[in-house]
Amino acid sequence: MMSVRRSESEEARARALWTRELLNSQPEPECDELVRLTAAICGTPIGLLTLLDERQQWFRASEGLKLGDTPREIAFCVHAIRQPEMLVVKDALMDARFGANPLVVGEPTLRFFAGVGLHTTEGHPLGTLCVIDTTPRILTAEQAQALAVLGRQVSARLELRVQRKMLEEVVKEKEKATAGLRASEELFRAFMNASPFLSYIKDAAGRLLFYNRSFAQRFGVSEYAWLGRTDEQLWSRKLTKSVRTHDLEVMAGGRMVETEEHIRGADGTISSLRSFKFPCHDSAGNVLLAGVAVDVSEEVAHKAELERYHRELEEANDQLRRLAVTDELTGLRNRRAFEERLVMEFSMARRRKRELAVLLLDVDNFKMINDRFGHAAGDEVLRRLGMILRTTVRLPDLPARYGGEEFIVLLPESGEESAMGLARRLMQRVAEEAWENGAVTMSMGMAAMNESLLNGYQLVELADEALYAAKRAGKNRVMVHSGSLT
């Protein structure tokens, strides 16, 4: 059905072109010459090229007679185009079809007519090439044959004229379409060049078919220098592999892919581009790759700066947290950290019925050291005692500076015996240390957990009582509190 409708449409177009070209324009000199030649060969005074439509007849070339348009119903040519062979009327007055025809009984009193139909190559009738006379006559066989040949020549001539006209119109339409495409391309390029985004189009092999001004400026090239170049010719091997992987993923999957690529620009700096790639097709249906890239270098740098700031902030917070639980002078945990751990260990020891001990230490005669040698000397004593504690206690033990010249050690899962063992080792380390301003001694009080204690602070109180007992007993010794609070 589609082919039939298309054929009918083409025929209608052909007829319209014939009508416009042949009925509304001046005849060509070649047609006049063919008409004169026809009349001369047939020996008639008049030769005509007639054209017909549904209502009337036109005379578009003639020799020996000037006629205007005539109604279709009285035209001899209507009969000529209805039959395949030549129409010859030797004497119109003697022919029943034409005896009363106004062209016969009135001006120009036609008596003789011989004509062949003119048709398009599709077989559509146009008119006739004919010869007429006001007196009856006959044609010889040679004249009739010549008229038929000349009729085919006129048909061919008219056909060529229409084809030329059609070709001219096609050329005009093509030029118009080309101008439209050129205008569209110029508008497209103007739009793309005004865009701040890097835009490009590549074929399936990775060759650049188009890129805009922002793209060219980013890489320091002209707007056409990289056309036809492939990824392998433009980027490093590592980057080419990454880019091609994304490109093939887009073209194979038929969907947009968002990526972030880092590309070295013309000035050697690395640009961070957020690229949006998507498939498109050319007029032949080939799959192409289109891309729009946004320079996010500042955003990436800002993000990196934020991440660095957050890291530094976390490190600062960690430092603050460490400072919050660490004694700055000795590097040991401070009293706050010790008491938090004490609460936890006491609760766990009582719940699981485990041993727990506390060793409280105080530097003997510390005020005298400060008064005699200065506070710097006193601080150095405390720092070195902190180091002795850190390097002597067990891994699970918690040594801390409890305040002033007092130190304390929390000993999880340790009873009196193991706590006393640590105390003796500490006393020995302190005695063996090479002190700059004379020997340093410590008094120690130790207490172990028992069922009468309600919390860890009571355990510390017991150790404190033992410490003061050691002080009263002469210092530089360890005392154990083995009972309840007094």
Coordinates of C-alpha atoms in Angstrom, one line a residue:
M1 CA 0.0 0.0 0.0
M2 CA 2.8 2.4 0.8
S3 CA 4.4 1.9 -2.7
V4 CA 1.1 2.6 -4.4
R5 CA 0.5 5.8 -2.5
R6 CA 4.0 6.9 -3.1
S7 CA 3.6 6.3 -6.9
E8 CA 0.4 8.3 -7.0
S9 CA 2.1 11.1 -5.1
E10 CA 4.9 11.1 -7.6
E11 CA 2.5 11.2 -10.5
A12 CA 0.6 14.1 -9.0
R13 CA 3.9 15.9 -8.5
A14 CA 4.9 15.2 -12.1
R15 CA 1.6 16.6 -13.5
A16 CA 2.0 19.7 -11.3
L17 CA 5.5 20.2 -12.6
W18 CA 4.4 19.7 -16.2
T19 CA 1.6 22.2 -15.8
R20 CA 3.7 24.8 -14.1
E21 CA 6.6 24.4 -16.5
L22 CA 4.8 24.0 -19.8
L23 CA 1.6 26.1 -19.5
N24 CA 3.0 29.0 -17.6
S25 CA 6.3 29.6 -19.4
Q26 CA 7.5 30.6 -22.8
P27 CA 8.2 27.8 -25.3
E28 CA 11.8 26.9 -26.0
P29 CA 13.3 27.8 -29.4
E30 CA 13.9 24.1 -30.0
C31 CA 10.1 23.4 -29.8
D32 CA 9.4 26.2 -32.3
E33 CA 12.0 24.7 -34.7
L34 CA 10.4 21.2 -34.3
V35 CA 7.0 22.5 -35.0
R36 CA 8.2 24.3 -38.1
L37 CA 10.0 21.2 -39.2
T38 CA 6.9 19.2 -38.7
A39 CA 4.8 21.5 -40.9
A40 CA 7.5 21.6 -43.5
I41 CA 7.8 17.8 -43.7
C42 CA 4.0 17.3 -43.8
G43 CA 3.6 20.0 -46.3
T44 CA 1.0 21.9 -44.3
P45 CA 0.8 25.6 -43.6
I46 CA 0.2 25.1 -39.9
G47 CA 2.1 23.2 -37.2
L48 CA 1.0 23.1 -33.6
L49 CA 2.2 22.0 -30.2
T50 CA -0.9 21.8 -28.1
L51 CA -1.3 21.1 -24.4
L52 CA -4.4 19.9 -22.5
D53 CA -5.7 19.9 -19.1
E54 CA -9.1 18.9 -17.8
R55 CA -10.9 22.1 -19.1
Q56 CA -9.1 23.6 -22.0
Q57 CA -6.4 23.4 -24.7
W58 CA -3.4 25.7 -25.1
F59 CA -1.3 26.3 -28.1
R60 CA 2.3 26.7 -27.0
A61 CA 4.1 26.6 -30.4
S62 CA 2.6 27.1 -33.8
E63 CA 3.6 28.0 -37.4
G64 CA 1.3 29.8 -39.8
L65 CA -1.6 30.3 -37.3
K66 CA -2.1 32.2 -34.1
L67 CA -4.8 30.7 -31.9
G68 CA -5.8 31.3 -28.3
D69 CA -6.9 28.8 -25.7
T70 CA -9.8 26.7 -26.7
P71 CA -12.3 24.6 -24.7
R72 CA -11.3 21.0 -24.2
E73 CA -14.6 19.6 -25.7
I74 CA -14.0 21.0 -29.2
A75 CA -10.2 20.2 -29.3
F76 CA -9.1 17.7 -31.9
C77 CA -6.3 16.8 -29.6
V78 CA -8.6 15.2 -27.1
H79 CA -9.2 12.4 -29.7
A80 CA -5.6 12.2 -30.6
I81 CA -4.4 11.5 -27.0
R82 CA -7.1 8.8 -26.5
Q83 CA -5.6 6.4 -29.1
P84 CA -2.2 4.9 -29.3
E85 CA -1.8 5.5 -33.1
M86 CA -1.7 8.7 -34.9
L87 CA -5.0 10.5 -35.5
V88 CA -5.5 11.6 -39.1
V89 CA -8.6 13.6 -40.2
K90 CA -8.5 14.0 -44.0
D91 CA -11.6 16.1 -44.3
A92 CA -13.2 17.3 -41.1
L93 CA -16.5 18.2 -42.8
M94 CA -16.9 14.7 -43.9
D95 CA -16.0 13.3 -40.4
A96 CA -19.0 12.7 -38.1
R97 CA -16.9 13.6 -35.1
F98 CA -15.9 17.0 -36.3
G99 CA -18.5 18.1 -39.0
A100 CA -20.2 20.5 -36.6
N101 CA -17.1 21.5 -34.6
P102 CA -16.8 25.3 -34.2
L103 CA -13.2 25.1 -35.4
V104 CA -14.4 23.6 -38.6
V105 CA -17.6 25.5 -39.4
G106 CA -16.2 28.7 -38.1
E107 CA -12.8 30.3 -37.8
P108 CA -10.2 29.0 -38.7
T109 CA -12.4 26.6 -40.8
L110 CA -10.2 23.6 -40.2
R111 CA -10.5 20.7 -42.7
F112 CA -7.4 18.6 -42.2
F113 CA -5.8 17.4 -38.9
A114 CA -3.0 14.9 -38.2
G115 CA -1.5 14.6 -34.8
V116 CA 0.3 12.3 -32.4
G117 CA -0.2 12.3 -28.6
L118 CA 2.5 13.6 -26.3
H119 CA 3.0 11.6 -23.1
T120 CA 5.3 11.6 -20.1
T121 CA 7.6 8.7 -19.5
E122 CA 5.0 7.4 -17.1
G123 CA 2.4 7.5 -19.8
H124 CA 0.4 10.5 -18.7
P125 CA -1.1 12.5 -21.7
L126 CA 0.1 16.0 -22.2
G127 CA -1.1 17.2 -25.6
T128 CA -0.2 16.7 -29.2
L129 CA 2.2 17.6 -32.0
C130 CA 0.0 18.1 -34.9
V131 CA -0.4 19.7 -38.4
I132 CA -3.6 21.3 -39.7
D133 CA -4.8 22.8 -42.9
T134 CA -7.9 24.7 -44.1
T135 CA -8.2 22.3 -47.0
P136 CA -8.6 18.6 -47.1
R137 CA -5.4 16.6 -47.7
I138 CA -3.6 13.3 -47.0
L139 CA -0.2 12.4 -45.6
T140 CA 2.2 10.1 -47.3
A141 CA 3.6 7.1 -45.3
E142 CA 7.0 8.9 -45.0
Q143 CA 5.3 12.1 -43.7
A144 CA 3.2 10.1 -41.2
Q145 CA 6.3 8.3 -40.0
A146 CA 8.2 11.6 -39.7
L147 CA 5.4 13.1 -37.7
A148 CA 5.4 10.2 -35.3
V149 CA 9.2 10.5 -34.9
L150 CA 9.0 14.2 -34.3
G151 CA 6.2 13.6 -31.8
R152 CA 8.5 11.4 -29.8
Q153 CA 11.3 14.0 -30.0
V154 CA 9.0 16.7 -28.7
S155 CA 7.9 14.5 -25.8
A156 CA 11.5 13.7 -25.0
R157 CA 12.3 17.4 -25.2
L158 CA 9.5 18.4 -22.9
E159 CA 10.5 15.6 -20.6
L160 CA 14.1 16.8 -20.4
R161 CA 12.9 20.3 -19.7
V162 CA 10.8 19.2 -16.8
Q163 CA 13.6 17.0 -15.5
R164 CA 15.9 19.9 -15.7
K165 CA 13.4 22.0 -13.8
M166 CA 13.0 19.3 -11.2
L167 CA 16.8 19.0 -10.9
E168 CA 17.0 22.8 -10.5
E169 CA 14.4 22.6 -7.7
V170 CA 16.3 19.7 -6.1
V171 CA 19.5 21.7 -6.2
K172 CA 17.7 24.7 -4.7
E173 CA 16.3 22.6 -2.0
K174 CA 19.7 21.1 -1.4
E175 CA 21.3 24.5 -1.2
K176 CA 18.5 25.6 1.1
A177 CA 19.0 22.6 3.3
T178 CA 22.8 23.0 3.2
A179 CA 22.4 26.7 4.2
G180 CA 20.1 25.6 7.0
L181 CA 22.5 22.9 8.1
R182 CA 25.3 25.5 7.9
A183 CA 23.3 27.9 10.0
S184 CA 22.4 25.1 12.5
E185 CA 26.1 24.1 12.7
E186 CA 27.1 27.7 13.2
L187 CA 24.5 28.1 15.9
F188 CA 25.6 24.8 17.5
R189 CA 29.2 25.8 17.5
A190 CA 28.4 29.3 18.8
F191 CA 26.4 27.8 21.6
M192 CA 29.1 25.2 22.4
N193 CA 31.9 27.7 22.3
A194 CA 30.1 30.1 24.6
S195 CA 29.6 27.2 27.1
P196 CA 32.1 27.1 30.1
F197 CA 32.0 23.3 29.9
L198 CA 34.5 21.2 28.0
S199 CA 32.5 19.5 25.3
Y200 CA 33.6 16.9 22.7
I201 CA 32.4 14.2 20.4
K202 CA 34.3 11.0 19.5
D203 CA 33.8 8.1 17.2
A204 CA 33.9 4.4 18.2
A205 CA 37.6 4.3 17.7
G206 CA 38.2 7.2 20.1
R207 CA 38.9 9.8 17.4
L208 CA 37.9 13.4 18.2
L209 CA 35.2 14.6 15.8
F210 CA 34.4 17.8 17.6
Y211 CA 35.5 19.8 20.6
N212 CA 34.6 23.3 21.7
R213 CA 36.7 26.4 22.6
S214 CA 36.8 25.6 26.3
F215 CA 38.3 22.2 25.5
A216 CA 40.8 23.8 23.2
Q217 CA 41.8 26.4 25.7
R218 CA 42.1 23.9 28.5
F219 CA 44.8 21.9 26.6
G220 CA 46.4 24.9 24.7
V221 CA 45.5 23.8 21.2
S222 CA 43.6 25.4 18.3
E223 CA 40.0 24.6 17.7
Y224 CA 40.9 22.1 14.9
A225 CA 44.4 20.8 15.8
W226 CA 43.2 17.7 17.5
L227 CA 40.4 16.7 15.2
G228 CA 40.9 13.1 14.1
R229 CA 43.4 12.3 16.8
T230 CA 42.8 9.3 19.1
D231 CA 43.1 8.9 22.8
E232 CA 46.3 7.0 22.4
Q233 CA 47.8 10.0 20.6
L234 CA 46.7 12.5 23.2
W235 CA 47.0 11.0 26.7
S236 CA 49.3 8.8 28.8
R237 CA 48.9 5.1 28.6
K238 CA 47.4 4.9 32.1
L239 CA 44.9 7.6 31.4
T240 CA 44.1 6.3 27.9
K241 CA 43.2 2.9 29.4
S242 CA 40.9 4.5 32.0
V243 CA 39.3 6.9 29.4
R244 CA 38.7 4.1 26.8
T245 CA 37.2 1.8 29.5
H246 CA 34.6 4.5 30.4
D247 CA 34.0 5.3 26.7
L248 CA 33.4 1.6 25.7
E249 CA 31.1 1.2 28.8
V250 CA 29.0 4.1 27.6
M251 CA 28.7 3.0 24.0
A252 CA 28.1 -0.7 24.9
G253 CA 25.6 0.0 27.6
G254 CA 23.8 2.9 25.9
R255 CA 23.7 4.9 29.1
M256 CA 25.3 7.9 30.6
V257 CA 28.4 7.4 32.8
E258 CA 29.7 10.0 35.2
T259 CA 33.5 9.8 35.9
E260 CA 36.2 12.0 37.5
E261 CA 39.4 12.3 35.4
H262 CA 42.7 14.0 36.2
I263 CA 44.3 15.4 33.1
R264 CA 47.5 17.5 32.6
G265 CA 46.8 20.8 30.9
A266 CA 48.9 22.9 28.6
D267 CA 50.6 24.6 31.5
G268 CA 51.5 21.3 33.1
T269 CA 49.0 21.6 36.0
I270 CA 46.7 18.6 36.7
S271 CA 43.0 19.4 36.2
S272 CA 40.3 17.5 37.8
L273 CA 37.4 17.0 35.4
R274 CA 34.0 15.6 36.3
S275 CA 32.9 14.1 33.0
F276 CA 29.5 13.1 31.8
K277 CA 29.6 10.7 28.9
F278 CA 26.6 9.5 26.9
P279 CA 26.0 7.8 23.5
C280 CA 24.6 9.6 20.4
H281 CA 24.3 8.7 16.7
D282 CA 25.2 10.4 13.5
S283 CA 23.0 10.6 10.4
A284 CA 24.2 7.1 9.2
G285 CA 23.3 5.5 12.6
N286 CA 26.8 5.1 13.8
V287 CA 27.3 5.1 17.6
L288 CA 29.3 8.1 18.8
L289 CA 30.4 9.2 22.2
A290 CA 29.5 12.7 23.4
G291 CA 31.0 14.2 26.5
V292 CA 30.6 17.2 28.7
A293 CA 33.3 17.9 31.3
V294 CA 33.2 20.3 34.2
D295 CA 36.4 21.6 35.7
V296 CA 36.1 20.7 39.4
S297 CA 39.8 21.4 40.3
E298 CA 38.9 24.1 42.8
E299 CA 36.2 21.8 44.3
V300 CA 38.6 18.9 44.6
A301 CA 41.2 21.2 46.1
H302 CA 38.7 22.5 48.5
K303 CA 37.6 19.0 49.4
A304 CA 41.2 18.0 49.9
E305 CA 41.7 21.0 52.1
L306 CA 38.6 20.2 54.1
E307 CA 39.8 16.6 54.5
R308 CA 43.2 17.9 55.6
Y309 CA 41.6 20.2 58.0
H310 CA 39.4 17.4 59.4
R311 CA 42.5 15.2 59.8
E312 CA 44.3 18.0 61.6
L313 CA 41.2 18.6 63.7
E314 CA 41.0 15.0 64.6
E315 CA 44.7 14.9 65.5
A316 CA 44.2 18.0 67.6
N317 CA 41.2 16.4 69.3
D318 CA 43.2 13.3 69.9
Q319 CA 46.0 15.4 71.3
L320 CA 43.4 17.2 73.5
R321 CA 42.0 13.9 74.6
R322 CA 45.5 12.7 75.4
L323 CA 46.2 15.9 77.3
A324 CA 43.0 15.6 79.2
V325 CA 44.1 12.2 80.6
T326 CA 47.9 12.7 80.6
D327 CA 50.2 14.4 83.0
E328 CA 52.2 16.8 80.9
L329 CA 55.3 16.6 83.1
T330 CA 55.7 12.9 83.5
G331 CA 53.8 11.5 80.6
L332 CA 51.8 9.3 82.9
R333 CA 48.1 9.2 83.1
N334 CA 46.6 11.9 85.3
R335 CA 44.4 11.5 88.4
R336 CA 41.2 11.8 86.3
A337 CA 42.2 9.0 84.0
F338 CA 43.3 6.9 86.9
E339 CA 39.9 7.3 88.7
E340 CA 37.9 6.5 85.6
R341 CA 39.9 3.2 85.2
L342 CA 39.7 2.6 89.0
V343 CA 35.9 2.6 88.9
M344 CA 35.8 0.2 86.0
E345 CA 38.4 -2.2 87.4
F346 CA 36.9 -2.2 90.9
S347 CA 33.4 -3.1 89.5
M348 CA 34.9 -5.8 87.3
A349 CA 37.0 -7.3 90.1
R350 CA 34.0 -7.4 92.6
R351 CA 31.7 -8.8 89.9
R352 CA 34.1 -11.5 88.8
K353 CA 35.7 -12.0 92.2
R354 CA 39.2 -11.1 91.0
E355 CA 42.1 -9.5 92.8
L356 CA 42.8 -5.8 92.6
A357 CA 45.6 -3.8 94.4
V358 CA 46.6 -0.1 94.6
L359 CA 50.1 1.1 95.3
L360 CA 50.4 4.8 96.4
L361 CA 53.9 6.4 96.3
D362 CA 55.2 9.7 97.6
V363 CA 58.7 11.2 97.2
D364 CA 60.4 11.7 100.5
N365 CA 61.5 15.2 101.4
F366 CA 60.4 16.6 98.0
K367 CA 59.9 20.1 99.4
M368 CA 63.6 20.1 100.5
I369 CA 64.7 19.2 96.9
N370 CA 62.7 22.1 95.5
D371 CA 63.9 24.5 98.1
R372 CA 67.6 23.5 97.8
F373 CA 68.0 22.8 94.1
G374 CA 65.0 24.6 92.6
H375 CA 61.8 23.6 91.0
A376 CA 63.5 22.6 87.8
A377 CA 65.4 19.9 89.7
G378 CA 62.2 18.8 91.4
D379 CA 60.5 18.5 88.0
E380 CA 63.4 16.4 86.7
V381 CA 63.0 14.1 89.7
L382 CA 59.3 13.6 88.9
R383 CA 60.0 13.0 85.2
R384 CA 62.5 10.3 85.9
L385 CA 60.2 8.7 88.5
G386 CA 57.5 8.7 85.8
M387 CA 59.9 6.9 83.4
I388 CA 60.9 4.3 86.1
L389 CA 57.2 3.6 86.7
R390 CA 56.4 3.2 83.0
T391 CA 59.3 0.8 82.4
T392 CA 58.8 -1.3 85.6
V393 CA 55.0 -2.0 85.8
R394 CA 53.3 -4.8 83.9
L395 CA 51.4 -4.2 80.7
P396 CA 47.9 -4.3 82.4
D397 CA 49.0 -2.0 85.3
L398 CA 48.2 1.7 85.2
P399 CA 50.8 4.1 86.7
A400 CA 49.6 7.7 87.2
R401 CA 50.6 10.9 88.7
Y402 CA 48.1 11.4 91.5
G403 CA 49.1 14.9 92.5
G404 CA 52.2 16.9 93.4
E405 CA 54.9 14.4 94.3
E406 CA 52.5 11.5 94.7
F407 CA 52.2 8.6 92.2
I408 CA 49.8 5.8 92.2
V409 CA 49.7 2.4 90.4
L410 CA 46.5 0.4 89.8
L411 CA 47.2 -3.3 89.6
P412 CA 44.4 -5.4 88.1
E413 CA 44.3 -9.1 89.0
S414 CA 47.1 -8.6 91.6
G415 CA 47.0 -9.4 95.2
E416 CA 49.3 -8.4 98.1
E417 CA 52.1 -10.7 97.0
S418 CA 52.4 -9.5 93.4
A419 CA 51.8 -5.8 94.5
M420 CA 54.6 -6.1 97.0
G421 CA 56.9 -7.6 94.3
L422 CA 56.3 -4.5 92.1
A423 CA 56.9 -2.2 95.2
R424 CA 60.3 -3.9 95.8
R425 CA 61.3 -3.6 92.2
L426 CA 60.4 0.1 92.2
M427 CA 62.3 0.7 95.4
Q428 CA 65.4 -1.0 93.8
R429 CA 65.1 1.0 90.6
V430 CA 64.9 4.2 92.5
A431 CA 67.8 3.3 94.7
E432 CA 70.0 2.4 91.7
E433 CA 69.1 5.5 89.7
A434 CA 72.0 8.0 89.4
W435 CA 70.3 11.1 90.8
E436 CA 72.1 14.4 90.1
N437 CA 71.5 16.1 93.5
G438 CA 71.8 13.2 95.9
A439 CA 69.8 10.1 96.5
V440 CA 66.0 10.1 96.2
T441 CA 63.7 7.8 98.2
M442 CA 60.0 7.0 98.2
S443 CA 57.5 5.9 100.7
M444 CA 54.8 3.5 99.5
G445 CA 51.5 2.3 100.8
M446 CA 49.8 -0.7 99.4
A447 CA 46.2 -2.0 99.8
A448 CA 44.5 -5.0 98.2
M449 CA 40.8 -5.4 97.6
N450 CA 38.7 -7.1 100.3
E451 CA 34.9 -7.8 100.7
S452 CA 34.4 -4.9 103.1
L453 CA 35.1 -2.3 100.4
L454 CA 32.2 -0.6 98.7
N455 CA 34.1 1.2 95.9
G456 CA 37.6 1.8 94.5
Y457 CA 38.0 5.1 96.3
Q458 CA 38.0 3.2 99.6
L459 CA 40.8 1.0 98.2
V460 CA 42.8 4.2 97.6
E461 CA 42.0 5.4 101.1
L462 CA 43.5 2.2 102.5
A463 CA 46.6 2.6 100.5
D464 CA 46.8 6.2 101.6
E465 CA 46.6 5.1 105.3
A466 CA 49.4 2.6 104.6
L467 CA 51.5 5.4 102.9
Y468 CA 51.2 7.6 106.0
A469 CA 52.1 4.7 108.2
A470 CA 55.3 4.3 106.1
K471 CA 56.1 8.0 106.5
R472 CA 55.6 7.7 110.3
A473 CA 57.8 4.6 110.3
G474 CA 60.8 6.5 108.9
K475 CA 60.1 6.8 105.1
N476 CA 61.8 4.9 102.3
R477 CA 59.8 1.8 102.9
V478 CA 56.5 0.0 101.9
M479 CA 53.6 -0.6 104.2
V480 CA 50.7 -2.8 103.5
H481 CA 47.2 -2.1 104.8
S482 CA 45.6 -5.4 105.3
G483 CA 42.4 -4.5 107.2
S484 CA 39.3 -2.3 106.9
L485 CA 39.1 1.5 106.9
T486 CA 39.8 3.0 110.3

